[in-house]
């Protein structure tokens, strides 16, 4: 069964860059890595996905090393509204297993 | 702005009662997922469908849970009989491109007493 590991929590200040790493050492060869953001009382929201190297969109960047056993979500210049739980999703075959989530707290 | 809708948003019921949760995926999406979220277990995939056919329901307790897609605009998750340990938030999500980019609904908060 696919297993992902993330830090339980992280703290940051407004304007800083935040990097959250997820370990997924048994991801399937053909599967993508995806990250989601969840606010209280809401469903998770898709942020970004990637297969290897680096992917960037208007919200975040995703770094995936060549061995694909981990991935790092990078949030540039966070604001208070980025306070949320961040999940990585790294499937293995049919198993779609979300990580336990990283609770990011952004302070003023 | 297309969204996944779920009904009801909140449900309180007594142990042993049947519970039905409904989901309307985003129009045009052909993949539907059901998840359960609790503090202890986090987000767990219960089942998912593609083009209305079940692809994986290995995460679902078969003796009491059932999931169906009567048509492309409706997915249902049924629990019969419900138990207190089923108390959780149940999310439906839909997608069109692949399994990875999923759009979640607001969830149904179920409390079984």
Coordinates of C-alpha atoms in Angstrom, one line a residue:
Chain A
X1 CA 0.0 0.0 0.0
X2 CA 1.3 3.4 -0.9
X3 CA 2.5 5.4 2.0
X4 CA 3.3 9.1 2.2
X5 CA 5.0 10.9 5.0
X6 CA 4.8 14.7 5.7
X7 CA 5.7 16.9 8.6
X8 CA 2.7 17.3 10.9
X9 CA 3.0 21.1 11.2
X10 CA 5.1 24.1 10.1
X11 CA 5.1 27.7 11.1
X12 CA 6.0 30.7 9.0
X13 CA 5.7 34.5 8.8
X14 CA 4.0 36.5 6.1
X15 CA 6.3 37.1 3.1
X16 CA 8.5 34.1 3.7
X17 CA 8.9 31.2 1.3
X18 CA 7.6 27.9 2.7
X19 CA 8.8 24.5 1.5
X20 CA 6.8 21.3 2.5
X21 CA 8.4 18.0 1.7
X22 CA 6.5 14.7 1.2
X23 CA 8.2 11.3 1.1
X24 CA 6.6 8.7 -1.1
X25 CA 9.2 6.0 -1.6
X26 CA 7.0 3.5 -3.4
X27 CA 5.1 5.7 -5.9
X28 CA 4.3 3.8 -9.1
X29 CA 6.4 4.5 -12.2
X30 CA 3.6 6.1 -14.2
X31 CA 1.9 8.1 -11.5
X32 CA 1.9 11.8 -10.9
X33 CA 2.3 13.6 -7.6
X34 CA -0.4 16.0 -6.6
X35 CA -0.7 18.5 -3.8
X36 CA -3.9 19.8 -2.2
X37 CA -4.8 22.6 0.2
X38 CA -7.6 22.3 2.7
X39 CA -9.2 25.1 4.8
X40 CA -11.4 24.2 7.8
X41 CA -14.9 23.0 6.9
X42 CA -14.1 22.8 3.2
X43 CA -13.0 20.1 0.9
X44 CA -9.4 19.9 -0.3
X45 CA -8.5 22.1 -3.3
X46 CA -6.1 21.0 -6.0
X47 CA -2.9 23.1 -6.1
X48 CA -0.4 21.5 -8.4
X49 CA 0.7 18.3 -9.9
X50 CA 3.9 17.0 -11.5
X51 CA 5.8 14.0 -12.7
X52 CA 9.4 15.0 -12.4
X53 CA 11.8 18.0 -12.2
X54 CA 10.0 21.3 -11.6
X55 CA 6.5 22.5 -12.2
X56 CA 5.3 26.0 -11.5
X57 CA 1.9 27.7 -11.7
X58 CA 0.5 30.9 -10.4
X59 CA 0.1 29.5 -6.9
X60 CA 3.1 27.3 -6.2
X61 CA 6.1 25.3 -7.4
X62 CA 6.6 21.6 -7.2
X63 CA 10.1 20.1 -7.1
X64 CA 10.5 16.4 -7.8
X65 CA 14.0 14.8 -7.7
X66 CA 15.0 12.2 -10.3
X67 CA 14.3 9.2 -8.0
X68 CA 10.8 10.6 -7.4
X69 CA 10.8 9.3 -3.8
X70 CA 9.9 12.7 -2.5
X71 CA 8.4 16.0 -3.6
X72 CA 8.6 19.5 -2.3
X73 CA 5.8 22.0 -2.5
X74 CA 7.1 25.6 -2.5
X75 CA 4.8 28.5 -1.6
X76 CA 6.5 31.8 -2.4
X77 CA 5.8 34.8 -0.1
X78 CA 3.1 33.3 2.0
X79 CA 0.2 35.4 3.5
X80 CA -2.1 34.8 6.4
X81 CA -4.6 33.3 3.9
X82 CA -2.2 30.4 3.2
X83 CA -2.8 29.1 6.7
X84 CA -4.3 25.6 5.9
X85 CA -3.5 21.9 5.8
X86 CA -1.5 20.7 2.8
X87 CA -1.7 17.2 1.5
X88 CA 0.4 15.3 -1.0
X89 CA -1.2 12.5 -3.0
X90 CA 1.2 10.0 -4.5
X91 CA -0.7 7.0 -5.9
X92 CA 0.6 3.5 -6.3
X93 CA -1.4 1.7 -8.9
X94 CA -5.1 1.8 -7.9
X95 CA -4.3 3.0 -4.4
X96 CA -5.0 6.7 -3.9
X97 CA -3.6 7.5 -0.5
X98 CA -3.4 11.0 0.8
X99 CA -0.6 11.9 3.2
X100 CA -1.6 12.8 6.8
X101 CA -1.3 16.5 5.9
X102 CA 1.0 19.3 7.0
X103 CA -0.7 22.1 9.0
X104 CA 0.8 25.4 8.0
X105 CA 0.4 28.3 10.3
X106 CA 1.3 31.7 8.9
X107 CA 1.9 34.5 11.5
X108 CA 1.8 38.2 10.8
Chain B
X1 CA -18.1 28.6 -11.6
X2 CA -18.7 24.9 -11.8
X3 CA -18.7 23.1 -8.4
X4 CA -19.4 19.7 -7.0
X5 CA -22.5 19.7 -4.8
X6 CA -23.3 17.4 -2.0
X7 CA -26.5 16.9 0.0
X8 CA -27.2 16.9 2.8
X9 CA -24.5 19.1 4.3
X10 CA -25.2 17.8 7.8
X11 CA -26.9 14.6 8.9
X12 CA -27.5 13.4 12.5
X13 CA -29.0 10.0 12.8
X14 CA -29.4 7.1 15.2
X15 CA -27.4 3.9 15.1
X16 CA -29.1 1.4 12.8
X17 CA -30.7 3.9 10.5
X18 CA -30.0 4.1 6.8
X19 CA -28.1 7.1 5.5
X20 CA -27.9 8.2 1.9
X21 CA -25.5 10.9 0.7
X22 CA -25.7 12.4 -2.7
X23 CA -23.2 14.1 -5.0
X24 CA -23.6 16.0 -8.2
X25 CA -20.2 16.0 -10.0
X26 CA -19.2 18.9 -12.2
X27 CA -20.9 18.6 -15.6
X28 CA -18.6 16.8 -18.0
X29 CA -16.4 15.1 -15.4
X30 CA -16.3 11.4 -15.9
X31 CA -14.5 10.3 -12.7
X32 CA -16.1 10.5 -9.2
X33 CA -14.5 9.7 -5.9
X34 CA -15.9 9.2 -2.4
X35 CA -13.7 10.0 0.6
X36 CA -14.2 9.9 4.4
X37 CA -12.3 12.2 6.7
X38 CA -11.8 11.8 10.4
X39 CA -9.2 13.2 12.8
X40 CA -7.8 9.8 13.5
X41 CA -7.6 8.3 10.0
X42 CA -7.3 11.4 7.9
X43 CA -8.6 11.3 4.3
X44 CA -9.5 7.8 3.2
X45 CA -10.6 6.8 -0.3
X46 CA -13.8 4.7 -0.1
X47 CA -14.5 4.2 -3.8
X48 CA -14.2 5.8 -7.2
X49 CA -15.9 5.5 -10.5
X50 CA -15.0 6.3 -14.1
X51 CA -17.8 6.6 -16.7
X52 CA -20.2 5.4 -14.0
X53 CA -18.4 2.1 -13.6
X54 CA -16.8 1.3 -10.2
X55 CA -13.0 1.2 -10.6
X56 CA -12.0 0.7 -7.0
X57 CA -14.1 0.2 -3.8
X58 CA -11.5 -1.6 -1.8
X59 CA -11.6 1.1 0.9
X60 CA -15.3 0.6 1.6
X61 CA -16.7 -1.7 4.2
X62 CA -18.8 -3.9 1.9
X63 CA -21.1 -5.2 4.6
X64 CA -22.8 -1.8 5.2
X65 CA -21.6 0.6 2.6
X66 CA -22.6 0.8 -1.1
X67 CA -21.8 3.4 -3.8
X68 CA -23.6 3.8 -7.1
X69 CA -23.9 6.2 -10.0
X70 CA -27.5 5.9 -11.3
X71 CA -26.5 8.4 -14.0
X72 CA -23.7 10.7 -15.0
X73 CA -25.1 13.6 -12.8
X74 CA -25.6 11.7 -9.6
X75 CA -23.5 9.6 -7.3
X76 CA -24.8 8.1 -4.1
X77 CA -23.1 6.7 -1.0
X78 CA -25.4 4.6 1.3
X79 CA -24.7 3.2 4.7
X80 CA -27.1 0.6 6.1
X81 CA -27.1 0.1 9.0
X82 CA -25.2 3.1 10.3
X83 CA -22.9 2.9 13.3
X84 CA -21.4 5.5 15.6
X85 CA -17.9 4.7 14.1
X86 CA -19.2 6.0 10.7
X87 CA -19.3 9.5 12.1
X88 CA -17.1 11.6 9.8
X89 CA -17.1 14.1 7.0
X90 CA -17.8 12.4 3.7
X91 CA -16.4 14.1 0.6
X92 CA -17.3 13.6 -3.0
X93 CA -14.8 14.7 -5.7
X94 CA -14.9 14.7 -9.5
X95 CA -12.4 14.9 -12.2
X96 CA -12.1 14.9 -15.9
X97 CA -8.4 14.5 -16.9
X98 CA -7.0 11.8 -14.7
X99 CA -7.1 10.6 -11.1
X100 CA -4.9 13.3 -9.8
X101 CA -6.7 16.6 -10.4
X102 CA -9.8 16.2 -8.3
X103 CA -12.4 18.8 -7.4
X104 CA -14.0 18.3 -4.0
X105 CA -17.4 19.1 -2.8
X106 CA -18.1 20.8 0.5
X107 CA -18.7 17.5 2.3
X108 CA -21.5 15.9 4.3
X109 CA -20.9 15.9 8.1
X110 CA -22.4 12.7 9.4
X111 CA -23.0 12.1 13.1
X112 CA -24.4 8.7 14.2
X113 CA -25.5 8.6 17.8

